[in-house]
PDB file of C-alpha atoms in Angstrom:
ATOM      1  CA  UNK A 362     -57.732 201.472  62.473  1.00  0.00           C
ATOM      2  CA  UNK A 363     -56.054 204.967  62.325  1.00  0.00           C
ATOM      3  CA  UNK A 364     -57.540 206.934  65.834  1.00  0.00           C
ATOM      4  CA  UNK A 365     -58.228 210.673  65.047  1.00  0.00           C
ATOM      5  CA  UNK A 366     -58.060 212.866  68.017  1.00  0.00           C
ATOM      6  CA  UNK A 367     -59.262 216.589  68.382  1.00  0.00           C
ATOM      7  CA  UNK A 368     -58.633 218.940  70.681  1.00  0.00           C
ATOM      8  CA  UNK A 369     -59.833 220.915  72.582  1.00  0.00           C
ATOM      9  CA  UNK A 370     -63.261 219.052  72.754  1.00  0.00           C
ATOM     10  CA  UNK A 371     -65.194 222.173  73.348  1.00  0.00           C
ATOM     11  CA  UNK A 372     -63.927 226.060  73.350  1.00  0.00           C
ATOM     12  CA  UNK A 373     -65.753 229.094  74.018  1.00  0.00           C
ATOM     13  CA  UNK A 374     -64.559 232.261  72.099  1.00  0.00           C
ATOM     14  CA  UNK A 375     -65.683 235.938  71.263  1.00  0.00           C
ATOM     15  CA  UNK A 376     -67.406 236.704  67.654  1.00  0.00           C
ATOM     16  CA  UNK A 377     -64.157 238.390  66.144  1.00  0.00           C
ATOM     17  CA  UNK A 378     -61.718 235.746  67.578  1.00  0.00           C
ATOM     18  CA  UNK A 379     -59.391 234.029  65.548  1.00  0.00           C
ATOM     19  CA  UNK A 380     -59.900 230.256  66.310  1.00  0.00           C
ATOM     20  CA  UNK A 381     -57.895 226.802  65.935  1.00  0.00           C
ATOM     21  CA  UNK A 382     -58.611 223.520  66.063  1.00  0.00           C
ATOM     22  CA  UNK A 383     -56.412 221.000  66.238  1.00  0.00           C
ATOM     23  CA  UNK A 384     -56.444 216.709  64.647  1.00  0.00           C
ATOM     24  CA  UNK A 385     -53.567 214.548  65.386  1.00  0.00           C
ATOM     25  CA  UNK A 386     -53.260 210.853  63.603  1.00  0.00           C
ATOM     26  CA  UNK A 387     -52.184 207.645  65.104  1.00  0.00           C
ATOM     27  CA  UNK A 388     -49.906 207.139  61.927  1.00  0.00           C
ATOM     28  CA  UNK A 389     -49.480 209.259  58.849  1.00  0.00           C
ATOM     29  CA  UNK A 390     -52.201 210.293  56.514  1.00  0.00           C
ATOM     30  CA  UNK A 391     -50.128 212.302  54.055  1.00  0.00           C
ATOM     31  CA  UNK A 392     -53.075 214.894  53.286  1.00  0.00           C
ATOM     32  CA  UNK A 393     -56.115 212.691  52.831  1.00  0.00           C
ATOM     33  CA  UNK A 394     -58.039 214.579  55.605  1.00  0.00           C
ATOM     34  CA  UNK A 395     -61.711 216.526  55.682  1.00  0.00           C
ATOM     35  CA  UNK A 396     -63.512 218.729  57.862  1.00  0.00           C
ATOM     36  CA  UNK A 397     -66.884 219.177  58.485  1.00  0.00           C
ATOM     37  CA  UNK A 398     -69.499 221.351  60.609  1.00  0.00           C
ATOM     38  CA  UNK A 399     -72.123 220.437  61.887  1.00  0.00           C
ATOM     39  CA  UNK A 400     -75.221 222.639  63.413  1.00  0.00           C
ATOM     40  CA  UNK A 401     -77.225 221.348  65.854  1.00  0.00           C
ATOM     41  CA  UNK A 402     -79.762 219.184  64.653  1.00  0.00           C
ATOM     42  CA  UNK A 403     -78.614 219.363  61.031  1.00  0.00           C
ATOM     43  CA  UNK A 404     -76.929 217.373  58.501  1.00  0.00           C
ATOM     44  CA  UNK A 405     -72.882 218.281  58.323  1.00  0.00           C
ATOM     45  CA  UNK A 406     -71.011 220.293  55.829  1.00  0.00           C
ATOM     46  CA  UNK A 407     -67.939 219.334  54.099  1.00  0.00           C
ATOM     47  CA  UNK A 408     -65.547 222.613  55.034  1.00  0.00           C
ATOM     48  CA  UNK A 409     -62.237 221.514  53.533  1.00  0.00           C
ATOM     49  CA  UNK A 410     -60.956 218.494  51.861  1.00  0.00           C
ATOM     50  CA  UNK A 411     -57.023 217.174  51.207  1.00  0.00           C
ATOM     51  CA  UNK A 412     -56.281 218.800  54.449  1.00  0.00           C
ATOM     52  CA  UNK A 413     -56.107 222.473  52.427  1.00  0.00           C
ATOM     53  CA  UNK A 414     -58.885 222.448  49.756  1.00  0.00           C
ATOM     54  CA  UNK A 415     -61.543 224.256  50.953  1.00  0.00           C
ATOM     55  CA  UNK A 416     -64.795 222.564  49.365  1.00  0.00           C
ATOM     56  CA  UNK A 417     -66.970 225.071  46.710  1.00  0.00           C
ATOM     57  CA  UNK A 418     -68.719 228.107  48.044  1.00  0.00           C
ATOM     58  CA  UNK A 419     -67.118 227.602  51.682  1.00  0.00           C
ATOM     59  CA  UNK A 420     -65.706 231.559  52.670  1.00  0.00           C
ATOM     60  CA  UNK A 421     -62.206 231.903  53.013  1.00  0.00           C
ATOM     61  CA  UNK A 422     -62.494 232.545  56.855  1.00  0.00           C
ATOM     62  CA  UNK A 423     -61.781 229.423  56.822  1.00  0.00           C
ATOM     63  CA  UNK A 424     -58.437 227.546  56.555  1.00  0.00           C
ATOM     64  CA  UNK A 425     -56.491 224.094  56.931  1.00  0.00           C
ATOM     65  CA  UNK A 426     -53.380 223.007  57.045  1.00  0.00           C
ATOM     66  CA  UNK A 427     -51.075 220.051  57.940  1.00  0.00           C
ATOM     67  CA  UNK A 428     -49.311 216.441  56.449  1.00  0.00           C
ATOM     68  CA  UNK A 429     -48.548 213.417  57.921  1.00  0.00           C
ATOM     69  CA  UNK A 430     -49.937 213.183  61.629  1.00  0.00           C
ATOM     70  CA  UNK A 431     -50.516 216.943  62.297  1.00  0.00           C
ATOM     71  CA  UNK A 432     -53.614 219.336  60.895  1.00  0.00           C
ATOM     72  CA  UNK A 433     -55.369 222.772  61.909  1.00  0.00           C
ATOM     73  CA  UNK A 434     -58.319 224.071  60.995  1.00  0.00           C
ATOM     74  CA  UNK A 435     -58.574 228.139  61.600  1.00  0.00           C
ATOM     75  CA  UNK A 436     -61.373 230.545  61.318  1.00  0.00           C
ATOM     76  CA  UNK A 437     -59.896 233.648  61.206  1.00  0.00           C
ATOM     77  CA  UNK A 438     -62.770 235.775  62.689  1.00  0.00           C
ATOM     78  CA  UNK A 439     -65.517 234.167  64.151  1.00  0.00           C
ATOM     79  CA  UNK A 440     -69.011 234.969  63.734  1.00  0.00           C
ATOM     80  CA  UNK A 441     -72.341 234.208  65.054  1.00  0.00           C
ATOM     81  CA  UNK A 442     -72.942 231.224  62.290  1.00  0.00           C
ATOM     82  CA  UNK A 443     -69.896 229.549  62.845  1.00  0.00           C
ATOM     83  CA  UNK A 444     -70.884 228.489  66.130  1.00  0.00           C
ATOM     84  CA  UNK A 445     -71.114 224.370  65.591  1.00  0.00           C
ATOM     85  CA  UNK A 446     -69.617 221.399  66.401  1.00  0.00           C
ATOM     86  CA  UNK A 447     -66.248 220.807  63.906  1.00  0.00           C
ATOM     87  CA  UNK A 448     -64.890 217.200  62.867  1.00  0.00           C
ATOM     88  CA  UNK A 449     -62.070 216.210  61.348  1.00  0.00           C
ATOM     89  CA  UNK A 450     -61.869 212.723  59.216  1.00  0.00           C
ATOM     90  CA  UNK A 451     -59.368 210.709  57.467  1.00  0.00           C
ATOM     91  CA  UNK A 452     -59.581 209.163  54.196  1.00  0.00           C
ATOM     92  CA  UNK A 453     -56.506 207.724  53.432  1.00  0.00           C
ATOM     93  CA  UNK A 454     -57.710 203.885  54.782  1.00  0.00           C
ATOM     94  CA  UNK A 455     -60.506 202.214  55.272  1.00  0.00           C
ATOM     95  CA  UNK A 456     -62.201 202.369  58.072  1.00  0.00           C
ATOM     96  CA  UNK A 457     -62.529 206.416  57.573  1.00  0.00           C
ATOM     97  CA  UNK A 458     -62.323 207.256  60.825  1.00  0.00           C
ATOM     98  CA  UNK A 459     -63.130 210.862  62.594  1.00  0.00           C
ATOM     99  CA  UNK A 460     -62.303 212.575  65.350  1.00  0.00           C
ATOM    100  CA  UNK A 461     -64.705 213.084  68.271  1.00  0.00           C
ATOM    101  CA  UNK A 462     -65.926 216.629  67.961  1.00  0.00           C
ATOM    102  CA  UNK A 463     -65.267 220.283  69.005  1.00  0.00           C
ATOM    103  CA  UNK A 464     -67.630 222.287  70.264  1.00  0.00           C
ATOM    104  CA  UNK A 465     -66.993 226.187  69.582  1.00  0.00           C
ATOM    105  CA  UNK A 466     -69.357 228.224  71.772  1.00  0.00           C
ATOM    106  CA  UNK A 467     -70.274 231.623  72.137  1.00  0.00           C
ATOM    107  CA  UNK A 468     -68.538 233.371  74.762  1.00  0.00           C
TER     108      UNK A 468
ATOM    109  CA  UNK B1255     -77.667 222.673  42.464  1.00  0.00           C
ATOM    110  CA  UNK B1256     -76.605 219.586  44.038  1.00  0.00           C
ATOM    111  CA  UNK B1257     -79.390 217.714  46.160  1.00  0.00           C
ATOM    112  CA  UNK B1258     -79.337 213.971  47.912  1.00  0.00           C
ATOM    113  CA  UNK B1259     -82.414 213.234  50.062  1.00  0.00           C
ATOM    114  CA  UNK B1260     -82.560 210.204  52.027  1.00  0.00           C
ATOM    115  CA  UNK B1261     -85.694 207.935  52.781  1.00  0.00           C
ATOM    116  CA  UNK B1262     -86.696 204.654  54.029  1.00  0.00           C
ATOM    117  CA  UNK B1263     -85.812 205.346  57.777  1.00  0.00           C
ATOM    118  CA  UNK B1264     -88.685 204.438  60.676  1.00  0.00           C
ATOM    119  CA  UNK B1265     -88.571 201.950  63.845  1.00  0.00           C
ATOM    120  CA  UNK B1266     -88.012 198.306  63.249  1.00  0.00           C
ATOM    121  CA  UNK B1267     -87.580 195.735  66.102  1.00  0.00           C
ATOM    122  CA  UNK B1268     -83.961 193.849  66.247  1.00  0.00           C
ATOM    123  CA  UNK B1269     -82.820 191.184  63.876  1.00  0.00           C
ATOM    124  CA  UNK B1270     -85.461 192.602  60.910  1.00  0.00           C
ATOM    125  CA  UNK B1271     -84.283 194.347  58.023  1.00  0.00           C
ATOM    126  CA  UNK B1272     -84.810 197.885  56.631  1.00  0.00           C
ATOM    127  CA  UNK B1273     -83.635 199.556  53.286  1.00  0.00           C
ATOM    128  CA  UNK B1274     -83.057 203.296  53.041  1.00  0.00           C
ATOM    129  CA  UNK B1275     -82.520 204.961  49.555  1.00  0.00           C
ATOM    130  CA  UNK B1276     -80.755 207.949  48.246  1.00  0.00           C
ATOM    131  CA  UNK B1277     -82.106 210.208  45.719  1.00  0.00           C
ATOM    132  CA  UNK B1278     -79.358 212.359  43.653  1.00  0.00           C
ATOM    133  CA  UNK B1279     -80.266 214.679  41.520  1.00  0.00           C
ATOM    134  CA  UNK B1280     -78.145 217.922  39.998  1.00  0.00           C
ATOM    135  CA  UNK B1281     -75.335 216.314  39.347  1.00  0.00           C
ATOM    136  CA  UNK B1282     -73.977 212.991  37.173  1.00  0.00           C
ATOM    137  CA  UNK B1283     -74.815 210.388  39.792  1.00  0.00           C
ATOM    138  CA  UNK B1284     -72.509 207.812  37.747  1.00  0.00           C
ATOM    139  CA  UNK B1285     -69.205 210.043  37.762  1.00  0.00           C
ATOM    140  CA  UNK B1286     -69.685 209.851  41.640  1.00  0.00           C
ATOM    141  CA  UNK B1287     -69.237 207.477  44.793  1.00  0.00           C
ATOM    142  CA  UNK B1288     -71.440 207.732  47.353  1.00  0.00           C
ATOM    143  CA  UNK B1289     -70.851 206.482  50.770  1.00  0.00           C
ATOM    144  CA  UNK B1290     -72.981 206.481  54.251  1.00  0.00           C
ATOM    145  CA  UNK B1291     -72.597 208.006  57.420  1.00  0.00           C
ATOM    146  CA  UNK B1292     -74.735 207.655  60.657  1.00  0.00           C
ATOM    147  CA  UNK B1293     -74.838 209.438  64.041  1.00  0.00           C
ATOM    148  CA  UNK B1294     -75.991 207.647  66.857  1.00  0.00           C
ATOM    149  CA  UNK B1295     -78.102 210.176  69.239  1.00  0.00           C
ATOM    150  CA  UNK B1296     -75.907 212.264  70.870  1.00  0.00           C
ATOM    151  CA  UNK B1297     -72.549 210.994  69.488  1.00  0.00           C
ATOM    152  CA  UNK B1298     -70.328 211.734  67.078  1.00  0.00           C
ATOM    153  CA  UNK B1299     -70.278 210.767  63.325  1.00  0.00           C
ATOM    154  CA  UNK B1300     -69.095 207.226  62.009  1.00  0.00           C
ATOM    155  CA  UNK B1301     -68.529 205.772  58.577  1.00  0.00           C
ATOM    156  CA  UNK B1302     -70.295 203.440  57.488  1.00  0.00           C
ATOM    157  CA  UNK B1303     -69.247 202.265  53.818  1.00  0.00           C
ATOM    158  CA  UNK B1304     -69.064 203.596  50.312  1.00  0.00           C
ATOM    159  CA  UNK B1305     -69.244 202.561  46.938  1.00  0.00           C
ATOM    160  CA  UNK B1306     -66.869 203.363  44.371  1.00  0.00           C
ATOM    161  CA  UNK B1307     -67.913 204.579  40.938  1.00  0.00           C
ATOM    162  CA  UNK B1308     -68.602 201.769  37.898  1.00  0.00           C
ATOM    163  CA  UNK B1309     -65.255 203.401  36.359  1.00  0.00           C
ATOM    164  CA  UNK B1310     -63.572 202.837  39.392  1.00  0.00           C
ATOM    165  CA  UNK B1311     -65.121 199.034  39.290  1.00  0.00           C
ATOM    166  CA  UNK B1312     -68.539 199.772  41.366  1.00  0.00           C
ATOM    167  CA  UNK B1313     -66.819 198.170  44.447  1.00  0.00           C
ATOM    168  CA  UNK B1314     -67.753 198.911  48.220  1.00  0.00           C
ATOM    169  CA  UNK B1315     -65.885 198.897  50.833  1.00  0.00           C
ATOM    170  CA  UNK B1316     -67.272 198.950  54.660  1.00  0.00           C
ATOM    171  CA  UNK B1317     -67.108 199.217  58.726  1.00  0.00           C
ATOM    172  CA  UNK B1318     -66.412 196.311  60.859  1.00  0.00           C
ATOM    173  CA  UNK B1319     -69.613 197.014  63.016  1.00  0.00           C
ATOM    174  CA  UNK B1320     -71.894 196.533  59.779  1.00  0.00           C
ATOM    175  CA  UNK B1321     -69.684 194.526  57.757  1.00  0.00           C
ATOM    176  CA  UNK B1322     -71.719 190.862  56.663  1.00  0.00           C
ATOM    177  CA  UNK B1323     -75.079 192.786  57.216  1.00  0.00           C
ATOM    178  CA  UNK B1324     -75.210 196.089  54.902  1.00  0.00           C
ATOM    179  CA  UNK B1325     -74.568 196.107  52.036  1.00  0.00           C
ATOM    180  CA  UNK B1326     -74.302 199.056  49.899  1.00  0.00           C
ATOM    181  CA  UNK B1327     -75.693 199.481  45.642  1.00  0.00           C
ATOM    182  CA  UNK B1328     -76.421 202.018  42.967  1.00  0.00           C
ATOM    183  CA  UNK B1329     -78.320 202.189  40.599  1.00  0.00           C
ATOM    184  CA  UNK B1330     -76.687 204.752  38.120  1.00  0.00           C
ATOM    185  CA  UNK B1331     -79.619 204.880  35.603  1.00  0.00           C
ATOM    186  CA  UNK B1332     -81.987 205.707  38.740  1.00  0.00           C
ATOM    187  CA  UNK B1333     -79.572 208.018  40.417  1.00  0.00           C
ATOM    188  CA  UNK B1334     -80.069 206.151  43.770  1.00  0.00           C
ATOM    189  CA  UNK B1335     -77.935 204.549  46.318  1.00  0.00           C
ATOM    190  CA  UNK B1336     -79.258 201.888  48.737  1.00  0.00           C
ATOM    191  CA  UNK B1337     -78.222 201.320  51.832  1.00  0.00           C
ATOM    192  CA  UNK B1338     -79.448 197.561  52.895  1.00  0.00           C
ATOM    193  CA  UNK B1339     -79.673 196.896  56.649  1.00  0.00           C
ATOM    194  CA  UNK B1340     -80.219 193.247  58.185  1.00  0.00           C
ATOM    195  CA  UNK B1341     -79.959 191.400  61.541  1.00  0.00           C
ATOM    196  CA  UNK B1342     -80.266 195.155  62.701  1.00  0.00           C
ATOM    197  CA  UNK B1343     -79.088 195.689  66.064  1.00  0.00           C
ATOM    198  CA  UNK B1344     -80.585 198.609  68.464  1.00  0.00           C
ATOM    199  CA  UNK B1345     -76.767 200.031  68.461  1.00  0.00           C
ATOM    200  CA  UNK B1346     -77.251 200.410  64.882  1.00  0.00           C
ATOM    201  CA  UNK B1347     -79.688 203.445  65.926  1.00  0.00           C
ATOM    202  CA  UNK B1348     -78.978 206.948  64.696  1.00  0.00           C
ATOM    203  CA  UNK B1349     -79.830 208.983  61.404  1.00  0.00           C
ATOM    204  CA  UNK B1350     -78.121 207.920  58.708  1.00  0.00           C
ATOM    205  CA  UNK B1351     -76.749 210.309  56.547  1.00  0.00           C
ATOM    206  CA  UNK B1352     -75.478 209.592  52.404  1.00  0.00           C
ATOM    207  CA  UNK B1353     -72.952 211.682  51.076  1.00  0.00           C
ATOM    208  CA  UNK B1354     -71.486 212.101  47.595  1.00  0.00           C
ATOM    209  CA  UNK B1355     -67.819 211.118  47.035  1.00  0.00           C
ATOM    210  CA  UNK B1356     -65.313 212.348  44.828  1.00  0.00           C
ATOM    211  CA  UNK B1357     -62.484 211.576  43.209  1.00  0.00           C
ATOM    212  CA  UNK B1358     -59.900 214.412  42.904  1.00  0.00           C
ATOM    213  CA  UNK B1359     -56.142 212.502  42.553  1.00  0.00           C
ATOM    214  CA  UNK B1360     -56.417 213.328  46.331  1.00  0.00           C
ATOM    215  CA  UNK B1361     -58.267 210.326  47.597  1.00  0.00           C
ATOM    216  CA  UNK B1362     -61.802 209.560  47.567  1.00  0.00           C
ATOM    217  CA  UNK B1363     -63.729 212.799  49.599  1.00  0.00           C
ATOM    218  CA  UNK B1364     -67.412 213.764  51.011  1.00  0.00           C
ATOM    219  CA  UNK B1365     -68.237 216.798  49.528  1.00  0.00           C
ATOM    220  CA  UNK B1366     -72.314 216.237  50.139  1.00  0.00           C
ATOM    221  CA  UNK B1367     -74.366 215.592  52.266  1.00  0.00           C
ATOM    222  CA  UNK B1368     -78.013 214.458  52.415  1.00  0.00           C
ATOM    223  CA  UNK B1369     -80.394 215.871  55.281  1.00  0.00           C
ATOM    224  CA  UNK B1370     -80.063 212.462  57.246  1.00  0.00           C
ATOM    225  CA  UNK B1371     -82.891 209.589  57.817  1.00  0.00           C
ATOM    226  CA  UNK B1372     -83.419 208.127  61.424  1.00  0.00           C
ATOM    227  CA  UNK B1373     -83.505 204.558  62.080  1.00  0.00           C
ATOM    228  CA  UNK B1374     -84.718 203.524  65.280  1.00  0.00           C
ATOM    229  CA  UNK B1375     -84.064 199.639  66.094  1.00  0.00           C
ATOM    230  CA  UNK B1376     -86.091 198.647  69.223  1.00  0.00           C
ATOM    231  CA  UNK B1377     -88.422 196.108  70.383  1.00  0.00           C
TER     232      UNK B1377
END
């Protein structure tokens, strides 16, 4: 199974701060990799799909980026409803696997 | 606008069997796969299978943890995906989320998601 591992697992930033998550592979996805928020106590929401796409109607505060082992997702200024927990997931074998979470937190 | 809404979750005692459905509507259900999801309490998400589209051969694919007793089906004319649970286990507790899947040359990709159904398996 490919391992997908976030980091930092939690971060605490200002509303206004740019912000960047990182997902590293075990072995090489190409680009077959999603992201997804989640609020507390709801259902996720895809963000961004083939590690760049962002999915329809997400703002462009948003951003990925990466190939291979290596991806980033980046809000560019954060504000009040961004505040969630962020995953990252690979698609490019079965079992889709994610990463474990990271919490972005109001400072 | 594009809707999925999950039912069928509830407490069941280990080793019975439960069957949650999927309800799709805005969209052409049969252009799509559709795949499950759960989240244990607490934890983080985890696959747990998909089904491909009938023009993609209608074939599913699944986790090891679940693998031999879900098994995932569509009916297309419905717009409904089932998700069939036996021999449940109380790990296999969490909500349980479907998701539409699509195909864009890029792989097979979430881009929905239901509001989630919780399962509880406990004596």
């Amino acid at each position: 199974d490919i391992q997908m591992t976030q980091s930092p697992s939690s971060l605490s930033a200002f509303v206004g701060d740019r912000v960047t998550i990182t997902c590293r592979a075990s072995q090489g996805i190409s680009n077959y990799l999603a992201w997804f928020q989640q609020k507390p106590g709801k259902a996720p929401k895809s963000l961004i799909y083939a590690a760049s796409s962002l999915q329809s109607g997400v703002p462009s505060k948003f951003s990925g980026s990466g190939s291979g082992t290596d991806f980033t997702l980046t809000i560019s200024s954060l504000q009040p409803e961004d505040f969630a927990t962020y995953y990252c997931q690979q698609y490019n074998s079965y079992p889709w696997t994610f990463g474990q979470g990271t919490k972005v937190e109001i400072k | 606008e594009v809707q999925l809404v999950e039912s069928g979750g509830g407490l069941v005692q280990p080793g019975r069997s439960l069957r949650l459905s999927c309800i799709a509507s805005g969209f052409t259900f049969g252009d799509y796969g559709m795949s499950w999801f759960r989240q244990a309490p607490g934890k983080g998400l985890e696959w747990v299978g998909f089904i491909r589209s009938k023009a993609y051969g209608g074939t599913t694919e699944y986790a090891a943890s679940v693998k031999g007793r879900f098994t995932i089906s569509r009916d297309d004319s419905k717009s409904i995906a089932y998700l069939q649970m036996n021999s449940l286990k109380t790990e296999d507790t969490a909500v349980y989320y479907c998701t539409r899947v699509g195909w864009g040359g890029v792989g097979w990709f979430t881009d929905c998601w239901g509001q989630g159904t919780l399962v509880t398996v406990s004596s």
